[in-house]
Amino acid sequence: MGMSEKMNIREIADLAGVSVATVSRVINHSASVKPQTREHVQQVMKEHNYVPSATARDLSFQRSQVVAVVIPDLKNPYFYGLIEGITRVAEKNRFQVLIFNTNEDPGKEAEALEAIRERNVAGILITAAGVRDERTGRMLTEYQESGTPVVLIDRFIEDGDTLDTVMADNESGSYEAVSELIAQGHDRIAIIAGEKSLSPVYERELGYRRALTEHGIRVREMYIAYGDQMADKSYLCMRRLMSLSKPPTAVFCGNNQMTLGALRYLNEHGIRTGEDIGIIGFDDIDVLNKLGIPLSVVDRSEKDMGKKAMELLLRHMKNQDAPARHVSVPTRLILRGSERAACVEPLQSRAGRKRKAQKEE
Amino acid sequence: MGMSEKMNIREIADLAGVSVATVSRVINHSASVKPQTREHVQQVMKEHNYVPSATARDLSFQRSQVVAVVIPDLKNPYFYGLIEGITRVAEKNRFQVLIFNTNEDPGKEAEALEAIRERNVAGILITAAGVRDERTGRMLTEYQESGTPVVLIDRFIEDGDTLDTVMADNESGSYEAVSELIAQGHDRIAIIAGEKSLSPVYERELGYRRALTEHGIRVREMYIAYGDQMADKSYLCMRRLMSLSKPPTAVFCGNNQMTLGALRYLNEHGIRTGEDIGIIGFDDIDVLNKLGIPLSVVDRSEKDMGKKAMELLLRHMKNQDAPARHVSVPTRLILRGSERAACVEPLQSRAGRKRKAQKEE
DNA sequence: TTGTATGCGTTATCAC
DNA sequence: GTGATAACGCATACAA
């Protein structure tokens, strides 16, 4: 047993003395089968170690049990949190996950979407690289219209209004972080933003601006640095900021990679976070926790975002023409001390403020 | 165009005024087709935005253009290096990659291998979680025997002798690292090893022992700590080691996660690497480089391992009964200073020793 | 409740 | 070179 050659449904049917239709019904629990027959068939299947062919099922059903996940950077830990959430829900619903990494390259993204076309996937989950690339927008809406639901995660795209979305509440997350910096007494607060065309980048900058404005601090453009989502550019941003005649006393970093680049600059120049300068990052960085390096961050539970996205997809798969739904996932400010600096005085007593040391599991 | 409904090969054939067979030939460049007809058919396909169905092709061909990749921990950066290498070669050969994450759980691994069965994949690449789990071993050899080639990456499994393997040269990598520590003058050198049943763990310990022995240093069991591949346990190992009456002056860490745990202990206790204690880790840790924290490591180019593995798979796909081949990927010692300690004196002048600051791209 | 027959979109084996 | 046509393994409408 186990050593048996590959069997098909017809052979099982013959061995069980029933028709292929009956075997099919047993496999799919589709229609009613006499309990006796059912058990007998199951027995035969087990005995012969039979596994139905997903390929054949997909062809007949005209749709596969696979969802495509298209992400821009597999190296970024944010995304495997996302994938984990997606996978968990997908598995529960007997879906498999096909991952495409685009390396932030709209061209590769278009290729991926093309490759996906020939596989008749049940749905697509995507954090788009080509947010301004017409190919991406066009192909995604085409998918949606031809019955393959699409969920946008983390980033809007041009002409993507008809698609489901799962986004973090970037604006309010940033607002909260910058407000905390202000509460700590900082008033020269910089932001290292990313690639402007990405919606989260824009929203985070918006939150930054609102926090300053609402607290009566003037927004100074020289304290706004634009990077490219990557660590190296952010390092340069940090250098520019710190060489201003009045350098910021606190910096809000727009994503995890850029936070790392900023920290490198500080490390290299002996500037201590939480001491000489206040730092808050966007997205928790697991490895810093493992290293015991305390960094305050805006955390957005990427696992939840993944789950939510897959749930939206399932919903849309069941109801083809459900109206687009837009889910916003709340962020959470996790304070670990790096937001402080010795050179500033907290504006108000913050005794009793909760400091969460770890993300929940 | 683009808005067109899904077409099949028959419709294209009709539109082009040829038979399905001819269209198929054009698609697959399989047999010779008159250049004129070929061009005409291609024209029609393009015009109608036709994409052949991979599902149907797979069914007919009795094999899909998908390879399954089964890994134990998607969160570990080592593995996405691996995946990147695999994907690169796979894409070039028009294969897609289906990723399964087992979380080091043999049960989930068995489930994954079961799920893979129904998809008729072209091959399987796996870093096994269930190295001692008979299910894993049995299923993998069954796959191999039934014509679906399997390549083991990074870890041997029980009864897996007939399978292709791609392994790092763990023993010599460790030997080299520990030898360097000895050259730096260390003689109380500890190792934080991992889960004993994993072959790389065993081999790395072997290299450690050989280095000590060959340099006339007695191996002391108290300097050998066994963890579980994870950071937290390693933290505890480090604590035990450092509370010995004669604590080690250098520690060799058996994998990236364990290195992080060890570093956390040192951070928390103000013990400086490269200064108060010598540290060399196994596997480069990208994020430390991004942070500008210098750590000497044994690097094993996981991307290369991935490429090699995929190449082995392709080879075995073309030649069903090629004999099992075992590829060993060399490691490389990258010295960044953390191997030194002020309390010891280098044994020999090492002027001119190359110190590579970065991994090549 | 069960069986028969057809279709799903390809590839491959024949003929011509 | 090209065209019919039979697989491939399953799901399902329709019959019984």
PDB file of N, CA, C and O (backbone and C1' of nucleotides) in Angstrom, chain A residues 25, chain C residues 1-5, chain D residues 14-16:
ATOM      1  N   ARG A  25     -19.360  11.969  -6.089  1.00  0.00           N
ATOM      2  CA  ARG A  25     -20.238  12.507  -5.042  1.00  0.00           C
ATOM      3  C   ARG A  25     -19.639  12.275  -3.665  1.00  0.00           C
ATOM      4  O   ARG A  25     -19.718  13.133  -2.783  1.00  0.00           O
TER       5      ARG A  25
ATOM      6  P    DT C   1     -30.963   9.667  -0.618  1.00  0.00           P
ATOM      7  O5'  DT C   1     -30.045   8.612  -1.331  1.00  0.00           O
ATOM      8  C5'  DT C   1     -30.021   7.258  -1.039  1.00  0.00           C
ATOM      9  C4'  DT C   1     -29.842   6.560  -2.346  1.00  0.00           C
ATOM     10  C3'  DT C   1     -28.410   6.632  -2.905  1.00  0.00           C
ATOM     11  O3'  DT C   1     -27.894   5.320  -2.904  1.00  0.00           O
ATOM     12  C1'  DT C   1     -30.038   7.022  -4.597  1.00  0.00           C
ATOM     13  P    DT C   2     -26.462   4.970  -3.362  1.00  0.00           P
ATOM     14  O5'  DT C   2     -26.560   4.970  -4.942  1.00  0.00           O
ATOM     15  C5'  DT C   2     -27.024   3.814  -5.607  1.00  0.00           C
ATOM     16  C4'  DT C   2     -27.090   4.078  -7.085  1.00  0.00           C
ATOM     17  C3'  DT C   2     -25.742   4.241  -7.784  1.00  0.00           C
ATOM     18  O3'  DT C   2     -25.491   3.052  -8.508  1.00  0.00           O
ATOM     19  C1'  DT C   2     -27.403   5.718  -8.618  1.00  0.00           C
ATOM     20  P    DG C   3     -24.110   2.966  -9.299  1.00  0.00           P
ATOM     21  O5'  DG C   3     -24.587   3.363 -10.770  1.00  0.00           O
ATOM     22  C5'  DG C   3     -25.644   2.624 -11.372  1.00  0.00           C
ATOM     23  C4'  DG C   3     -25.908   3.153 -12.769  1.00  0.00           C
ATOM     24  C3'  DG C   3     -24.665   3.238 -13.670  1.00  0.00           C
ATOM     25  O3'  DG C   3     -25.019   2.768 -14.962  1.00  0.00           O
ATOM     26  C1'  DG C   3     -25.717   5.360 -13.524  1.00  0.00           C
ATOM     27  P    DT C   4     -23.918   2.608 -16.080  1.00  0.00           P
ATOM     28  O5'  DT C   4     -24.344   3.650 -17.202  1.00  0.00           O
ATOM     29  C5'  DT C   4     -25.694   4.100 -17.308  1.00  0.00           C
ATOM     30  C4'  DT C   4     -25.796   5.078 -18.459  1.00  0.00           C
ATOM     31  C3'  DT C   4     -24.617   5.103 -19.434  1.00  0.00           C
ATOM     32  O3'  DT C   4     -25.115   5.371 -20.735  1.00  0.00           O
ATOM     33  C1'  DT C   4     -24.802   7.217 -18.389  1.00  0.00           C
ATOM     34  P    DA C   5     -24.141   5.491 -21.983  1.00  0.00           P
ATOM     35  O5'  DA C   5     -24.004   7.073 -22.093  1.00  0.00           O
ATOM     36  C5'  DA C   5     -25.188   7.887 -22.004  1.00  0.00           C
ATOM     37  C4'  DA C   5     -24.823   9.338 -22.256  1.00  0.00           C
ATOM     38  C3'  DA C   5     -23.722   9.541 -23.306  1.00  0.00           C
ATOM     39  O3'  DA C   5     -23.997  10.737 -24.013  1.00  0.00           O
ATOM     40  C1'  DA C   5     -22.999  10.412 -21.239  1.00  0.00           C
TER      41       DA C   5
ATOM     42  P    DC D  14     -30.402  19.395 -17.913  1.00  0.00           P
ATOM     43  O5'  DC D  14     -30.700  17.859 -18.192  1.00  0.00           O
ATOM     44  C5'  DC D  14     -29.900  17.158 -19.137  1.00  0.00           C
ATOM     45  C4'  DC D  14     -30.139  15.674 -19.009  1.00  0.00           C
ATOM     46  C3'  DC D  14     -31.599  15.285 -18.745  1.00  0.00           C
ATOM     47  O3'  DC D  14     -32.020  14.387 -19.756  1.00  0.00           O
ATOM     48  C1'  DC D  14     -30.130  14.125 -17.292  1.00  0.00           C
ATOM     49  P    DA D  15     -33.567  13.931 -19.837  1.00  0.00           P
ATOM     50  O5'  DA D  15     -33.358  12.351 -19.737  1.00  0.00           O
ATOM     51  C5'  DA D  15     -32.205  11.895 -19.064  1.00  0.00           C
ATOM     52  C4'  DA D  15     -32.057  10.397 -19.157  1.00  0.00           C
ATOM     53  C3'  DA D  15     -33.353   9.597 -19.045  1.00  0.00           C
ATOM     54  O3'  DA D  15     -33.168   8.316 -19.634  1.00  0.00           O
ATOM     55  C1'  DA D  15     -32.142   9.483 -16.998  1.00  0.00           C
ATOM     56  P    DA D  16     -34.327   7.256 -19.505  1.00  0.00           P
ATOM     57  O5'  DA D  16     -33.993   6.496 -18.150  1.00  0.00           O
ATOM     58  C5'  DA D  16     -32.825   5.686 -18.063  1.00  0.00           C
ATOM     59  C4'  DA D  16     -32.792   5.007 -16.712  1.00  0.00           C
ATOM     60  C3'  DA D  16     -34.092   4.280 -16.334  1.00  0.00           C
ATOM     61  O3'  DA D  16     -33.775   3.015 -15.791  1.00  0.00           O
ATOM     62  C1'  DA D  16     -33.461   5.731 -14.610  1.00  0.00           C
TER      63       DA D  16
END
